[in-house]
Each structure stands twice: as C-alpha cells, then as structure tokens.
XYZ file of C-alpha atoms in Angstrom:
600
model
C 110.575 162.478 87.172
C 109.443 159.353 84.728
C 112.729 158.355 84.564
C 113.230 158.165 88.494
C 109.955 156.415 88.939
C 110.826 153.586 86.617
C 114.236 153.753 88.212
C 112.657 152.696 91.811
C 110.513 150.115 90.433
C 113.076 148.022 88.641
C 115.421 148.362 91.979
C 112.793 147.169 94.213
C 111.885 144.238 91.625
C 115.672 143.592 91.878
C 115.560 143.598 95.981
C 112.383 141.877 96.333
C 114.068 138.959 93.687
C 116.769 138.527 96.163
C 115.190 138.798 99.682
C 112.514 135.936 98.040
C 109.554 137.395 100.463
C 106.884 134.447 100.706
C 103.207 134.622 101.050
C 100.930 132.368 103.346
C 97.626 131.458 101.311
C 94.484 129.238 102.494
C 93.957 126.324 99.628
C 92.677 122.641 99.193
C 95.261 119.678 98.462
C 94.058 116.079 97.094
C 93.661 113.590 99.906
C 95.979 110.941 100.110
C 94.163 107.184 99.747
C 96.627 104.388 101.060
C 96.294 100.672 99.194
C 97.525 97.876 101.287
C 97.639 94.217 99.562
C 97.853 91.799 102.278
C 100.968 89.095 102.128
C 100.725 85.535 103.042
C 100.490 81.313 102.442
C 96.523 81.849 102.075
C 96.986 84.687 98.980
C 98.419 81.708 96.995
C 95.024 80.420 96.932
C 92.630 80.435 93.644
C 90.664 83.646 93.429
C 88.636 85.190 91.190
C 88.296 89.402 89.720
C 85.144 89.159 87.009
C 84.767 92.377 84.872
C 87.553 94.129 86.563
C 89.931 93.266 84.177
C 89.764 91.484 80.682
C 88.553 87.626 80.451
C 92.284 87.027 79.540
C 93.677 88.162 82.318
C 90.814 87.209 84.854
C 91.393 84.213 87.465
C 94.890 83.374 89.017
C 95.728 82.983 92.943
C 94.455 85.609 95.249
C 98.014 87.250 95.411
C 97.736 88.037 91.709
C 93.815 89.148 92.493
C 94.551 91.407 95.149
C 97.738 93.171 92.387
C 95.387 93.749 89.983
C 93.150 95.394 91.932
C 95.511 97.642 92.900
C 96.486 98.904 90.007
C 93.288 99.242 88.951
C 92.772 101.851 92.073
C 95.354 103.402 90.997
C 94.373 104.163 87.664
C 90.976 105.111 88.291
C 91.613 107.440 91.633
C 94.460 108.985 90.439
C 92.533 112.305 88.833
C 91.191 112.936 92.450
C 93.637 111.521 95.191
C 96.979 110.920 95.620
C 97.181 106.612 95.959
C 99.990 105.285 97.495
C 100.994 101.789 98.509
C 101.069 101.063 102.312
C 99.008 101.970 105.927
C 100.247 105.807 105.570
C 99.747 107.420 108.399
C 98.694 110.739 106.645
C 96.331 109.091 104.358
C 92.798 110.177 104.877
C 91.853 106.405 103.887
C 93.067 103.129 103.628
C 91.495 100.150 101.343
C 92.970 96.833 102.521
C 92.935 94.526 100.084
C 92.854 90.746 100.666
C 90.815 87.571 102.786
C 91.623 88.452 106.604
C 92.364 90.841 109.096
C 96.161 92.544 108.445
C 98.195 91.995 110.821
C 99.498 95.465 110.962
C 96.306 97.693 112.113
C 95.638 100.322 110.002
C 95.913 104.129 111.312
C 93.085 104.881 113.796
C 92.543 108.572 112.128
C 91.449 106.979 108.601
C 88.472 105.668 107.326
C 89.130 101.998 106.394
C 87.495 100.292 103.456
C 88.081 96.669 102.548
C 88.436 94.473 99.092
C 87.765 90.693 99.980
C 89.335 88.566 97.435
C 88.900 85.345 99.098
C 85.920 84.143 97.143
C 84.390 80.533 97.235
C 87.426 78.185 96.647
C 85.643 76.871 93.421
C 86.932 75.491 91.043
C 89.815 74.399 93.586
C 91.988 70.764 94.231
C 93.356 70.603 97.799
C 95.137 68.217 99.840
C 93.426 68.014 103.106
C 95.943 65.808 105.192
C 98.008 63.019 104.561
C 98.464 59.745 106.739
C 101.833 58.177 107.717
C 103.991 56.411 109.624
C 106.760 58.304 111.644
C 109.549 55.812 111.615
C 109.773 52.690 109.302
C 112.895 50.217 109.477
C 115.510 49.596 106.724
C 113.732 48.153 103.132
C 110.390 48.703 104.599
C 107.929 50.533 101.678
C 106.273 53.163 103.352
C 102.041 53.579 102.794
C 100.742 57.508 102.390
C 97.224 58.286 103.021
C 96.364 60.948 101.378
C 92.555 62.948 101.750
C 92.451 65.300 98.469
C 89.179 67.716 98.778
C 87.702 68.874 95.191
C 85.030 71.804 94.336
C 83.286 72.610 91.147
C 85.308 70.239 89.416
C 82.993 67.871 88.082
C 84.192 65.685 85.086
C 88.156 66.842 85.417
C 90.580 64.347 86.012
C 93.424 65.231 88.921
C 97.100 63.484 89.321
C 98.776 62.848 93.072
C 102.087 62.776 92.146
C 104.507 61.086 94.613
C 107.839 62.168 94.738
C 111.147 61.108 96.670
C 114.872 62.174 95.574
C 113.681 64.277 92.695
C 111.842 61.142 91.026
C 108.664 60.553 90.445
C 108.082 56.839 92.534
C 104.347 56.927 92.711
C 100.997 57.880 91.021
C 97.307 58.438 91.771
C 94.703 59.898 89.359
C 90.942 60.378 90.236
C 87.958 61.873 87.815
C 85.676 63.873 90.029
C 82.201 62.754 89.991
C 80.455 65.886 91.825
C 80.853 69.484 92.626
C 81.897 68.826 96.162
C 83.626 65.225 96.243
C 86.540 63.560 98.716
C 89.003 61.460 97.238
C 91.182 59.263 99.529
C 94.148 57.782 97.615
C 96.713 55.377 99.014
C 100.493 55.535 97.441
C 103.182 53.815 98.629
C 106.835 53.755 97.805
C 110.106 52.148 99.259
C 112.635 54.721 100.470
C 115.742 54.965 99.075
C 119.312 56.178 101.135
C 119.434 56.518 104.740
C 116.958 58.623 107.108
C 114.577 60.904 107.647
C 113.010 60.008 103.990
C 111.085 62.970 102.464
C 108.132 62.808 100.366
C 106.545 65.454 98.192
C 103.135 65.187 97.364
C 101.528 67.191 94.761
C 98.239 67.324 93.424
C 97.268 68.801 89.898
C 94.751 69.207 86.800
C 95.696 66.608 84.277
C 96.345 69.035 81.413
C 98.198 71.455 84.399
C 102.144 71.180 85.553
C 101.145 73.974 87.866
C 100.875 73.626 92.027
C 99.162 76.035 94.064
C 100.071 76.143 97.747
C 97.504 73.738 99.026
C 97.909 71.270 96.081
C 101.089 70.143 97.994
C 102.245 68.215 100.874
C 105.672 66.965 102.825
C 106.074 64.514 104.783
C 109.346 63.052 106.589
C 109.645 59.305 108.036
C 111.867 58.607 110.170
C 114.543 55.313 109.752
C 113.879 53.015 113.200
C 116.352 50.077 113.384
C 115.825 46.715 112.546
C 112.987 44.770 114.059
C 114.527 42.928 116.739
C 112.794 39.129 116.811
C 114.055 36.247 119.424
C 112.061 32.814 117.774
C 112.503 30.893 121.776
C 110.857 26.861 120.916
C 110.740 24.951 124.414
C 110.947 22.029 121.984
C 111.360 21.912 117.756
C 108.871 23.146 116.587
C 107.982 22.777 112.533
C 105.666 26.033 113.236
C 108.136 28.057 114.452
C 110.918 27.067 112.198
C 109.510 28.469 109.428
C 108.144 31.376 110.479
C 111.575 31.824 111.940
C 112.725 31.335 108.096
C 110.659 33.597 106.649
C 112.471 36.199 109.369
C 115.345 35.677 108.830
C 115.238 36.022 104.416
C 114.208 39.427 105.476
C 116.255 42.727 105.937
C 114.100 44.265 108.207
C 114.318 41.782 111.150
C 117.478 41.344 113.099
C 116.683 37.185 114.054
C 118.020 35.438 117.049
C 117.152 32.081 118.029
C 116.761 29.460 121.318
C 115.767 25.864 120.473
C 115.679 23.816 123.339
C 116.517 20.654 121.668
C 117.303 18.485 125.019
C 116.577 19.046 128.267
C 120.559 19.621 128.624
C 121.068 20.932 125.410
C 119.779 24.443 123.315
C 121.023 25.148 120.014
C 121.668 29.882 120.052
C 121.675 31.629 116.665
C 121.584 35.235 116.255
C 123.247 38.239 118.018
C 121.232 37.607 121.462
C 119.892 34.032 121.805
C 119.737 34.809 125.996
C 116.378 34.869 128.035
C 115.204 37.555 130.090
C 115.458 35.026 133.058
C 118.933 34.070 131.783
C 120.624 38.284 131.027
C 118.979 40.751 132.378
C 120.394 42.769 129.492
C 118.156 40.701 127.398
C 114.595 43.030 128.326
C 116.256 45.686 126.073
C 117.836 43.078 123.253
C 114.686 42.236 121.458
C 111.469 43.489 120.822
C 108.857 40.250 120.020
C 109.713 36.908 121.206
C 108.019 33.999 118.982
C 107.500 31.039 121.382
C 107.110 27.499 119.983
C 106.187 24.258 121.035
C 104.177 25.784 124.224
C 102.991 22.300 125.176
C 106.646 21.857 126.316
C 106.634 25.166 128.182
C 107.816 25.150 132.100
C 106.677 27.358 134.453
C 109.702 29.326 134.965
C 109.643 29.994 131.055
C 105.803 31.324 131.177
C 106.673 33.435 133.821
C 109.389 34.784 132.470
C 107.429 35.596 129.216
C 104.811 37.538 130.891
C 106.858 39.401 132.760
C 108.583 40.207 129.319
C 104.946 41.703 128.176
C 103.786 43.190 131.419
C 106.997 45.070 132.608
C 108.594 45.711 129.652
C 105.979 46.215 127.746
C 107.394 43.777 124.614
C 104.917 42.181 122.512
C 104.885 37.730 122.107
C 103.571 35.461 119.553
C 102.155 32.105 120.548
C 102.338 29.986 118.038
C 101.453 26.457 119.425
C 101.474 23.378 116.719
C 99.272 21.032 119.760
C 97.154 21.818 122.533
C 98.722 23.568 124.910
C 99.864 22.425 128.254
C 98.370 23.185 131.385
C 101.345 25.499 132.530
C 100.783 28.038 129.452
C 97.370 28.684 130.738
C 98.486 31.921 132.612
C 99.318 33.567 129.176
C 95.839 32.280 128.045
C 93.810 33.637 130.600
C 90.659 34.778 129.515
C 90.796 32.612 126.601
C 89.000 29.523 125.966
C 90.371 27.726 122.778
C 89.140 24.203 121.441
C 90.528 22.196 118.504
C 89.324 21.618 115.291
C 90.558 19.242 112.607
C 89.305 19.867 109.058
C 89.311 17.036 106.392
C 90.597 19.367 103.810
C 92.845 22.642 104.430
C 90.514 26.130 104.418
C 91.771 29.384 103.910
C 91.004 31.684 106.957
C 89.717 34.959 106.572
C 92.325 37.212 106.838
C 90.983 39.836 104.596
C 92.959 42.136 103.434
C 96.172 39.991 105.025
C 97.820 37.724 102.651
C 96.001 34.802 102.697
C 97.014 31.423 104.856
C 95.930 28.164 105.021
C 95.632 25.547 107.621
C 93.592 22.323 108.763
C 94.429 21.987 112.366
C 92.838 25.203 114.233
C 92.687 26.261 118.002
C 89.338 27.945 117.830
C 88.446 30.697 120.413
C 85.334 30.168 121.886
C 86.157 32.977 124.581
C 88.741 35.551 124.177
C 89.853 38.183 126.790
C 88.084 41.655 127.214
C 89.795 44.122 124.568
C 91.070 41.206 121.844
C 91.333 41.957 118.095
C 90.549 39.083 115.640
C 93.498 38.801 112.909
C 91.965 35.791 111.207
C 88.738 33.824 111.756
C 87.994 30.109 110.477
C 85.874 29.988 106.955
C 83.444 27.126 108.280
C 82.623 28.005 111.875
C 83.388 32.277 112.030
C 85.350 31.773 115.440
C 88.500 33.654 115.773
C 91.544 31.445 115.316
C 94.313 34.520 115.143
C 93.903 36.797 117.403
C 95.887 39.524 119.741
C 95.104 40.626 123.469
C 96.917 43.084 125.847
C 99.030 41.930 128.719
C 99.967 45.098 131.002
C 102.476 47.365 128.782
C 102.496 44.407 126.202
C 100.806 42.765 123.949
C 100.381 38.805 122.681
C 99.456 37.499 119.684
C 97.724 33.669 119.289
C 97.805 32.034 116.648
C 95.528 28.689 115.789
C 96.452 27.959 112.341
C 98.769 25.302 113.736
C 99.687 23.474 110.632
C 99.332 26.133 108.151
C 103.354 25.439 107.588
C 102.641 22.446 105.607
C 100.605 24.360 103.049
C 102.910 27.376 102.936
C 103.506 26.308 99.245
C 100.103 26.126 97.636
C 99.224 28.051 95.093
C 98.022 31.588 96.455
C 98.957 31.374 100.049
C 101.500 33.588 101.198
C 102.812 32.301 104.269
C 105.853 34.040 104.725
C 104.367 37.844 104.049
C 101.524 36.750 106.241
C 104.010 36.546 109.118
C 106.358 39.292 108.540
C 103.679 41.589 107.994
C 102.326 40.177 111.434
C 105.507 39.923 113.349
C 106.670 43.530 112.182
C 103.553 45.448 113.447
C 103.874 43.250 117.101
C 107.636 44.569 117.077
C 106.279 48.392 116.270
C 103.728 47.726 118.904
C 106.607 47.084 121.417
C 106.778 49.852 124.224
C 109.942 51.728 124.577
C 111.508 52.553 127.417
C 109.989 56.424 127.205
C 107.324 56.909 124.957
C 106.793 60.699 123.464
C 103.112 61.439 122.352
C 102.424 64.840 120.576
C 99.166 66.938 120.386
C 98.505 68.270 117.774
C 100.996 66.169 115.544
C 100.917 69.062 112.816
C 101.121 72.573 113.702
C 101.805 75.829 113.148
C 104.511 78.300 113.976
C 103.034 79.952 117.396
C 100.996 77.355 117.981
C 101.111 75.091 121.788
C 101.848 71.642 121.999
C 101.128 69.435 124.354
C 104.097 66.828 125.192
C 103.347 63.620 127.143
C 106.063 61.417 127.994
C 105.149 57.545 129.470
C 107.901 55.648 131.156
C 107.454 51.810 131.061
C 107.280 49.608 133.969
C 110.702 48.181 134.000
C 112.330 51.211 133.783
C 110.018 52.865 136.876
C 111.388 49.842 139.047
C 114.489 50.576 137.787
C 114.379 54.034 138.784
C 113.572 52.889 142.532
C 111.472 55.870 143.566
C 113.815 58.599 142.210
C 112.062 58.641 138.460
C 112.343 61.985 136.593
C 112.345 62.819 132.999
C 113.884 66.159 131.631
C 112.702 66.920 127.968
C 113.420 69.467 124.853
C 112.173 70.540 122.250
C 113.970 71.762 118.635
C 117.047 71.613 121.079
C 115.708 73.990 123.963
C 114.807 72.325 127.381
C 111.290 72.202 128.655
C 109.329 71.403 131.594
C 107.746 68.102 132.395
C 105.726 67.915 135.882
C 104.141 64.482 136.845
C 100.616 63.721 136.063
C 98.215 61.535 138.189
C 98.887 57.986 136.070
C 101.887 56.637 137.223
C 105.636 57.083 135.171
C 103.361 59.701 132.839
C 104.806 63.346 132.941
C 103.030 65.931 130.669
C 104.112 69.504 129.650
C 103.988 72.061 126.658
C 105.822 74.440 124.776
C 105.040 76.959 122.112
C 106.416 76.466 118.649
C 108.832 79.361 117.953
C 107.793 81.273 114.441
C 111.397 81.973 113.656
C 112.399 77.615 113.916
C 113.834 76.791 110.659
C 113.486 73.130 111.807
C 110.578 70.692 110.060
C 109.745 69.091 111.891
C 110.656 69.796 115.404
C 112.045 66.967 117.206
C 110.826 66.490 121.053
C 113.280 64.335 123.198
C 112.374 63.239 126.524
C 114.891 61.423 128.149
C 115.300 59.684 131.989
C 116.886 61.905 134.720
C 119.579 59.695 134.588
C 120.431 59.688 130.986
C 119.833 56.254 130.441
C 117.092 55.849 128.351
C 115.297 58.376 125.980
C 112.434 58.792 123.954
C 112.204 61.076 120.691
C 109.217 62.458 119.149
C 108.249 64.684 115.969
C 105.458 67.427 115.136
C 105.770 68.778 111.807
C 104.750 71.615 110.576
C 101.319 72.146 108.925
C 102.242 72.540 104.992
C 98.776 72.226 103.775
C 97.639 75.760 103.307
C 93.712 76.413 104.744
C 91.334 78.453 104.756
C 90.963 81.610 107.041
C 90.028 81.910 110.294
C 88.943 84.641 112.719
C 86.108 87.283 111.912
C 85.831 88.225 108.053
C 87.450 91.122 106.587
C 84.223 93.140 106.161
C 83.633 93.640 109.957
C 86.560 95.614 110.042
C 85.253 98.501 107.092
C 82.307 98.309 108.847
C 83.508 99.549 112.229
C 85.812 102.310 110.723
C 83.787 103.902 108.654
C 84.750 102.173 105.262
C 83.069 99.853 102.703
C 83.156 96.567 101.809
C 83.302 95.190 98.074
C 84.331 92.530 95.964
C 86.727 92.368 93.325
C 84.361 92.396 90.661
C 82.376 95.937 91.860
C 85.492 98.053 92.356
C 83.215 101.146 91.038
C 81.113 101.053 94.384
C 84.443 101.426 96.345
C 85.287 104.140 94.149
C 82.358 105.731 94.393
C 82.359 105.926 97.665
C 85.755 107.399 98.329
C 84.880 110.391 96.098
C 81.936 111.152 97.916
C 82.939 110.424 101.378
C 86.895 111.990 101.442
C 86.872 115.770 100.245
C 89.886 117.506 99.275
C 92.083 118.456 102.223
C 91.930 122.246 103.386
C 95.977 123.475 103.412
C 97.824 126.560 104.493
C 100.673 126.792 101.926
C 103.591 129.378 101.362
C 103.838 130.816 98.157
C 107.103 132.904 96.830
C 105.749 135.033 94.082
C 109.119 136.395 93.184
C 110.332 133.170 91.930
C 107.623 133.544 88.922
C 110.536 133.739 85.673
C 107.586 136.947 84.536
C 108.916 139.235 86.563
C 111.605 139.622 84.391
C 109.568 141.345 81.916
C 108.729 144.357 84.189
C 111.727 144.877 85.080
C 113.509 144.861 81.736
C 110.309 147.473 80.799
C 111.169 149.455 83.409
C 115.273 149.270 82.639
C 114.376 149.967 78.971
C 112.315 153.191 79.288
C 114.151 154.596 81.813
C 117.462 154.299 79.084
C 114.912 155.574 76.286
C 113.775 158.770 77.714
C 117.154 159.481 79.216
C 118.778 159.458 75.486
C 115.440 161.434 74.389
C 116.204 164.567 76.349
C 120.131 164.123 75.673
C 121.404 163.289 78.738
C 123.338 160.378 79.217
C-alpha cells in the first residue's frame, strides 16, 4: 500500500510538471516614476546644480544640469520605483526636468512634478543683437554693432571675436565694471569674395575658447552693385571736378559725367552721360546726380532734376561754387542761404565726418521743414551742409564752396568726406519696389509682416493697372493694397522646417519689370524663456516643484505621495526546480521498499 501511495504522488508531480497549472495571486509591484529632460537652444544656457553633485563637477549649461539630475534620480529612487526615461504612459509620475513648459504634455493620469534648472543667468556673457547693413557695394568695409549684455561678472575681461572666411578680421575686448553692465562695441571689417558675406560673432571669457549658444551671432550682408553717380556741371565747375575725382579713384562708384562746356558743346564720360530729359532710360541709369555750377542752371535743367528726386525718388547734390541763380530757386525752396567770406579757411563741424575746410560758405539762415544738418560753420553755428526731402527723393546742399582749394592741407580729408557723403545719398536712392520687413529677425513659426512701396515713376508707368505679386523663401504670397498709394502689405508665417537663413522676400511688379528683394534672418541669439514658468504646471497636477540643488524634497515627496501599485499576477508553482526533490523521494522509496519485501 506505501509503495502505491508514493507511486501516485510522483505521477501526479510528473503530470502537474507538464500541464504547468498557474495560480492567480493579489500582490503589490513598484510604481513606475518617468524622468523627462527637456531638449532645446535655451538648455545650452549656463546653469547651476549646488550640493547635488561634487564642486568639481558642479556648473556647466543647463543641458548638462538637467543630465545630472537625472541620474541622480535614478540612483536614489531606484530601491523604491522603477525610473525610466520618457512621458510613460503607465508611469504613476512624471518629473520634468528643465526651464519651460515641454512641448509634449505629459500623461493626464500622473502626478507631475517639476525640476527648474533655469536659474538666474549669473555669471553669464550674451550677445543681445547686432546692428548691420543688409547690402553693401563692392570694397565697401562693412560696420557691426554689436549690444553684448553681462551679469555677475564684475572685474572679468570678455573678447568679441569677429570672424569672416575662417579668419579672425576683427577684435573687441571690454572689462566689466558692474554686476549688471551693457557693452556696445563697434567692429568693422572689409569683405572678402563675392556675396552674401557672412560674419560670425562670438563672445568669450578671456582665459575661455569656449561659446555657449548666446555668446554667438551671424550675420549675412548682402553685395548691392556699384553706386551709380552722374557729376552733370551746367558750366566747369572746380567744385565739382574734384569731387567728381575723388569718385571716380574709387571702386565703389560707377562715374559718368556731363560738362556743359559751351552752349553748343558738352564733353560725356562714363557709361551713361544722358539726362533724364535727354533718355528716358536714364531715370533707371544712375542713382545721385552731382550738379555743378547751378548759377548756370536753365530752367528746363531744374526741372528736370526735381522731377529726378520727386518721381523717381533719386537723391541730388548741389554743390554750387557762387550764389545761385534765380532759376535754381525751385530746388531751394524753403531755404534761405546767405554768403559768407572768411579771411582765413575754418574747419566746419562735421563731427564725426572727416573733417573739411572752406572760406567761402552759403549759410542757411532758413532751411525746409524736416532738414538734417551735415556740417555747420565754426564761427557763426548756421548750417552750411545740409540735406532735405523732395517727394520720393532726397537733396543734399552743400555751402563749403571753395573747400576744393584746401583739399590738401594737412588733416582735411576732402575726398573721404565726399564719398562717404555721396555713397549714403546713392543708398538713400528709392528703388523701383521697396521691400520692408517686420520683425527683421525671427523665429521659425513666427508672422511677418511684408510691405512692398512702389515709387512714383513706376505707378505712372503702370497707368492704372499697378499690381505687385510677392514670395517668400521661393513660395508665392499675397499682397492686397493698403490705403497710401503704390503701398501693398501682406504676411506670411515662417515655415519651422526652412533650411534657408535668411529667407529672402521678393516682391516684384505684375508685369515683371521691376522687383524688389528683401531679407529676415533668423533670430540666432538664444533668449531667455517665455510663457508661464515651469512650476505652475506641478502645481496644477498634483506634483512639486524644486530646484536642482534640493533634489531630496522631490524625493521625499514621491515616496510619500506614490505607494506601491496593487497587481493581480499569475504564478506557475510547478516551474519551482524543488519539486524535483519530492519526486525523486517518492521514486526512491517506492524502489526501496519494493526490493525490501523481494519483489521486483
């Protein structure tokens, strides 16, 4: 009867092995905790972690903050949750960790508790914006602004380092003098090659070849053409010719010339000696027209010179060497000039403009509404340079009406004083459609408002039947009229997949004829965050918010807050490797008391 029982036992260990019955038992699992480190241009900013980790390994940008954290959660949770990396939608919490809202919400069935790592930005360098042209022509040295911002740097010295081609081809260096200081720095460099031209800016400690993400800048300028200059003298004129000289030693300016040296005879130089009144063609050959000898001026010429200004919208310099006639005064309307002869030549003040000197002057006693004084006289204040808007134009007047003859004294600079005159007039000059960009740097998802301005001459042109069509990065936008006349105004969204920097805005005639081009670059300069702080959102789901430096109050708070997860789970008690002891018991006694009473 023993025998038999131990028989049955071992066969039903042997059947219950193989069938593999399981077992449904009530039990408690860890919770699940899900750390999520945000990503992003503002986690390359300076942070700081305090007694989280050593003093060595404290500091660095907020990305490398927000890691250590993290595995610092990791380590300490790990005996009473399961931590993994993401917004798991089975975790029972979440701890974000970073400066902002995520952009992916976290799961609505968790409790959410934050880590801000954002901190004061102190000590911190950061380039704040940077000033510059958007097209310079050939050989022209192109002048950067730039606004650096510095915090809790006090008595450290910081290096703007200018950068074109891979060279280094300008340098800055400033010792801050507060805890919160602004430092405006002006660099300049000549461009090199053909355009756009690209400049990288960069901003660093002294002792530091490290950049953070808002220690650096880059800006593209554009390559305009040459400066387009017609030098028109109704007589010779000695104040012309030279200023026509100076022109014409420089790269920049593409010089043509009309001297009307007899009544029945003018002497052409240049690529497009032709008036206005003589080639209609001749509106678009040239930008500034420098007229000479004014006191020799007809009325057919004056005409046709404000018409060149108010129309299409070109820019002229006056620069008579006598009084001027009676037939000029349409161009001087507004103006009341009277002349002044000094015994000895007098530097005007042209501060900062290179300095120029003269003895016969054409005060301005009255000057149109709007004028800007260029240059005044030393003895009496009065304006003798000075510039005034004529409908889309804009003329310049100048009074120094011998300073020629001293054009070789020691420190007077009479020929950059008039190319660095006569080059912002031909800048000034309108083009036929004019592209104006708000904001001019953006982000990627952010609107821009695109106005387009067509000029007079090209309005009459158009006869009633004006339109503009416009694009932008290449796709084609909308443009509906506004109230002002020839201005049509539209927007577009920047797309957050463009590769393109910066995104080039054309707007050109319905015709084709004519067409203006614009930029907006993208914002490189990294800034602070915006939008409600990270805090607000632990505080509406049920979390806490802590810094990076009091990680034990987060920790804390999870273990008292998140209990261990109730589970149903299947067990299979066969599979336990002890059941083979039983069974070989029950195998083994069987055999022994079988061979004890002599059976086999």
């Amino acid at each position: 009867m023993t025998e038999r029982v131990l028989r049955w036992i071992a066969v039903v260990i042997a059947i219950l092995a193989f069938m593999d019955p399981p077992i449904v038992v009530d039990g408690r699992t860890r919770p699940r905790v899900g750390v999520s480190v945000q990503r992003g241009p503002s986690m390359d900013l300076p942070g700081s972690l305090g007694a989280l980790v050593s003093p060595s390994a404290s500091g660095g940008t907020r990305r490398e903050v927000a890691g250590k954290v993290r595995d610092a959660l990791r380590r300490d949770l790990r005996d009473a949750f399961d931590v993994i990396d993401g917004l798991d939608t089975s975790a029972a919490a979440i701890v974000i960790v970073g400066d902002r809202y995520p952009e992916t919400p976290p799961p609505l069935n968790a409790s959410v508790s934050t880590v801000t790592v954002s901190g004061p930005l102190s000590p911190n360098v950061r380039i704040a914006g940077v000033d510059a042209p958007r097209a310079v022509p050939p050989g022209t040295s192109v002048r950067l602004g730039v606004s650096v911002e510095g915090k809790g740097v006090r008595g450290a010295e910081t290096v703007l380092a200018l950068h074109a081609g891979g060279a280094e081809v300008g340098r800055a260096s400033h010792i801050w003098t507060s805890e919160e200081e602004t430092w405006r720095a002006e660099l300049q460099a000549v461009p090199v090659g053909t355009g756009p031209f690209s400049f990288e800016i960069d901003a660093r400690p002294l002792a530091s070849e490290r950049s953070l993400a808002d220690n650096r800048a880059v800006v593209r300028v554009a390559e305009s053409p040459r400066l387009r200059v017609l030098v028109f003298e109704a007589r010779p004129s000695w104040a012309s010719a030279f200023v026509r000289r100076a022109l014409e030693s420089d790269p920049r300016f593409e010089v043509s010339g009309l001297s009307q040296a007899s009544p029945r005879a003018a002497i052409r130089t240049g690529g497009s000696p032709a008036l206005p009144a003589d080639h209609p063609d001749a509106y678009d050959a040239f930008d500034t027209i420098v007229v000479g000898g004014l006191d020799s001026l007809t009325p057919a010429s004056v005409s046709m010179i404000d018409d060149f200004m108010r129309r299409r919208g070109g820019t002229v310099a006056l620069l008579p060497d006598a009084r001027p006639s009676n037939s000029a005064a349409p161009l001087l309307a507004g103006a009341e000039l009277r002349e002044k002869l000094l015994d000895q030549p007098a530097a005007l003040a042209t501060t900062p403009a290179p300095r120029l000197d003269a003895s016969e002057l054409l005060e301005a006693t009255r000057l149109p509404l709007g004028a800007t004084v260029l240059a005044h006289s030393a003895s009496s204040g009065l304006p003798v340079i000075w510039t005034a808007a004529k409908g889309d134009g804009l003329m310049l007047v100048s009074g120094a009406m011998d300073a020629w003859r001293y054009r070789a004294e020691t420190g007077v600079d009479f020929d950059r004083f008039w190319r660095s005159v006569i080059s912002g007039l031909a800048l000034a000059a309108r083009a036929a459609v004019t592209v104006e960009l708000q904001p001019a740097d953006v982000r990627p998802g952010d609107r821009v408002r695109v106005t387009a301005r067509v000029r007079r001459l090209d309005r009459e042109r158009a006869r009633g039947r004006l339109s503009v069509a416009a694009s932008a990065d290449g796709h084609a936008m909308r443009l509906w009229p506004d109230a002002e006349e020839g201005s049509f105004s539209g927007t577009f969204v920047v797309d957050p997949a463009s590769q393109a920097n910066p995104i080039r805005v054309e707007a050109r005639l319905g015709d084709g004829s004519v067409a203006g081009v614009s930029q907006v670059a993208l914002d490189n300069v990294v800034r602070e965050a915006s939008g409600p702080p990270l805090a607000l959102l632990a505080d509406s789901r049920g979390g806490v918010n802590v810094g990076a430096d009091n990680l034990a109050a987060l920790e804390g708070h999870l273990r008292s807050t998140v209990p261990e997860q109730p589970a149903r789970a299947a067990r299979h008690p066969m599979r336990s490797s002890w059941w083979i002891v039983p069974f070989a018991v029950c195998l083994s006694g069987e055999w022994w008391l079988r061979r004890r009473s002599g059976r086999r």
